[in-house]
PDB file of C-alpha atoms in Angstrom:
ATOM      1  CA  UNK A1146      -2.212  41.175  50.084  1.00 86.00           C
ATOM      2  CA  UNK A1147      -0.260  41.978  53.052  1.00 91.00           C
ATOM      3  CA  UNK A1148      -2.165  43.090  56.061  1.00 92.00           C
ATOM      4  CA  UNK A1149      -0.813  44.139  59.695  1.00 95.00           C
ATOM      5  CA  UNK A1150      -2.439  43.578  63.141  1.00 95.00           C
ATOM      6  CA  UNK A1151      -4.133  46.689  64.641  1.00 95.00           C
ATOM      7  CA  UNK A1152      -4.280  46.803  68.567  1.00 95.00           C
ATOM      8  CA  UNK A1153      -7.922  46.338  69.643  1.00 94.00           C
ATOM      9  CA  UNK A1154      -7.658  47.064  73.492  1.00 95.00           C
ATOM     10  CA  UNK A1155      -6.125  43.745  75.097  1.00 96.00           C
ATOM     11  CA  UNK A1156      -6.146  41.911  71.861  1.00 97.00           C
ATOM     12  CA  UNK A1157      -4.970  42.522  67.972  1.00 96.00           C
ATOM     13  CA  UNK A1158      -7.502  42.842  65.287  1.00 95.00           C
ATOM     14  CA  UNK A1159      -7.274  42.059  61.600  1.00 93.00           C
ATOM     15  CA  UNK A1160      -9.169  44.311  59.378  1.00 94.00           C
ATOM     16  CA  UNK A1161     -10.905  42.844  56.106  1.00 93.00           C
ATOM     17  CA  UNK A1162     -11.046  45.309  53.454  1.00 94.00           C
ATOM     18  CA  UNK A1163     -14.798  45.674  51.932  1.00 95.00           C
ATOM     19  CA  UNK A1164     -13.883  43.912  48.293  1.00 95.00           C
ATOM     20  CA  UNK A1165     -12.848  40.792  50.263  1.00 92.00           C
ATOM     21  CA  UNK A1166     -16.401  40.890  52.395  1.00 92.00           C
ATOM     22  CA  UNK A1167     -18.433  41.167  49.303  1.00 93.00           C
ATOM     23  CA  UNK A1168     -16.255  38.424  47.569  1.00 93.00           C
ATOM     24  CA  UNK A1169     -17.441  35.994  50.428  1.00 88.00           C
ATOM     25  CA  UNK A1170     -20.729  37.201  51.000  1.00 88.00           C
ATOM     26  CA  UNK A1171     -20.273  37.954  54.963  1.00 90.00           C
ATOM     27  CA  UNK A1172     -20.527  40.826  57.023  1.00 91.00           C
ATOM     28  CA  UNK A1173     -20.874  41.897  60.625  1.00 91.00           C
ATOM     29  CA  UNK A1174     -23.728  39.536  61.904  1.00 91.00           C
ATOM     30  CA  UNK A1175     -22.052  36.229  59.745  1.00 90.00           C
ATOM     31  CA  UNK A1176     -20.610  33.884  62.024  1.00 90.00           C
ATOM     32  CA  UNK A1177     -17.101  32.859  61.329  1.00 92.00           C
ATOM     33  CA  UNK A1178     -15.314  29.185  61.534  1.00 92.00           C
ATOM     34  CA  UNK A1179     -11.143  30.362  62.627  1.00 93.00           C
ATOM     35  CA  UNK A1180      -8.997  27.289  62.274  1.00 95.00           C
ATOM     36  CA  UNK A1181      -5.219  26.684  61.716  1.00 96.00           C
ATOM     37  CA  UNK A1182      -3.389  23.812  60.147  1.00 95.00           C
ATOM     38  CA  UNK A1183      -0.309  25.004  62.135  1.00 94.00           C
ATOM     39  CA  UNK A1184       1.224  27.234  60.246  1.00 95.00           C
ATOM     40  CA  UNK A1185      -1.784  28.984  58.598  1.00 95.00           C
ATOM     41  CA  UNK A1186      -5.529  30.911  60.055  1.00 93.00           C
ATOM     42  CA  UNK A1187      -8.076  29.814  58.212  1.00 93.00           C
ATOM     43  CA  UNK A1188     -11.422  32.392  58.621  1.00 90.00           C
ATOM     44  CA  UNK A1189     -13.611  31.184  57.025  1.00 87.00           C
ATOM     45  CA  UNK A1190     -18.017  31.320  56.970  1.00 85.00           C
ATOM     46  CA  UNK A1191     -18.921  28.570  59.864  1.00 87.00           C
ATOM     47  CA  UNK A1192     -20.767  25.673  58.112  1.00 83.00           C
ATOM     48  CA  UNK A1193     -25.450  26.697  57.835  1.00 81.00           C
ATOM     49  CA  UNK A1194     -26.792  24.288  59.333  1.00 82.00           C
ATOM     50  CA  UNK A1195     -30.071  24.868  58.013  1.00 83.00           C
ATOM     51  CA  UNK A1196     -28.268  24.783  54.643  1.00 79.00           C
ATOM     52  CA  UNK A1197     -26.586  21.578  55.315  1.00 83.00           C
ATOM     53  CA  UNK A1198     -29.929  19.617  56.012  1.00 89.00           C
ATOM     54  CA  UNK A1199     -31.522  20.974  52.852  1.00 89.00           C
ATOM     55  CA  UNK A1200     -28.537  19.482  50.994  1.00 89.00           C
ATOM     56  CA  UNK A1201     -29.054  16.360  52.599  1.00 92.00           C
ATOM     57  CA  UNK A1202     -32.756  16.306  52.021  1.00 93.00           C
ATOM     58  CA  UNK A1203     -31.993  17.008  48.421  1.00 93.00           C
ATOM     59  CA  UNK A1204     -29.166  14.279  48.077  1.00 93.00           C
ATOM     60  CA  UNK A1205     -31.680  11.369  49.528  1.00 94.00           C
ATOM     61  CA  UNK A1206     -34.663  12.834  46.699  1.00 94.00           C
ATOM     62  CA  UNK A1207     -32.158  12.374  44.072  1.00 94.00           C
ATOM     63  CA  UNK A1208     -30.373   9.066  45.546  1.00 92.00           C
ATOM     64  CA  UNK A1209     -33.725   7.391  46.104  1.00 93.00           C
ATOM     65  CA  UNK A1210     -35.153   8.393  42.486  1.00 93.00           C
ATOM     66  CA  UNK A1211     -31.998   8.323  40.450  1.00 93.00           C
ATOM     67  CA  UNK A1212     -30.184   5.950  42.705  1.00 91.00           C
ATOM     68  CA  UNK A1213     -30.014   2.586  40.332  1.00 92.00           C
ATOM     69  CA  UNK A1214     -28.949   5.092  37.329  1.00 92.00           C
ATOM     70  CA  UNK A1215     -26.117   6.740  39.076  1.00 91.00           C
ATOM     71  CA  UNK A1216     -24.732   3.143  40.205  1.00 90.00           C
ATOM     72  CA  UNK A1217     -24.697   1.867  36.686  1.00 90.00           C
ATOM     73  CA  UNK A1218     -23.064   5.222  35.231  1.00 91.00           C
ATOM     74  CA  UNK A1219     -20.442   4.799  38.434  1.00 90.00           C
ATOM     75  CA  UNK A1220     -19.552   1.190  36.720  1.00 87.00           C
TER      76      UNK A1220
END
């Protein structure tokens, strides 16, 4: 997809066309990461933290019950 820059008063805009937003879930209120490896923009959903510390949580349930098991199958 090739996609232009619109003027936005002082600044340039990109427009995202609605099949891309419901691909990745965001919309006006969702609070975007933009990066760049150099050569590239990245836009991308900024990291939940919320959703973050559940995974966490989750990881040290499963480490500290399953922990022993999933070092043997790691041998």
């Amino acid at each position: 997809m090739i996609k232009r820059l619109t003027k936005h008063g002082n600044s340039l805009a990109l427009v995202i066309d609605r099949p891309v937003l419901d691909l990745l879930e965001i919309d006006d209120q969702t609070p975007l990461s933009v990066t760049t490896d150099g050569k590239c923009l990245i836009i991308a959903p900024a990291p939940d933290e919320k959703r973050r510390q559940s995974f966490q949580s989750a990881l040290k349930k499963v480490n500290k019950r399953y922990g022993r098991a999933l070092k043997k199958l790691a041998e």
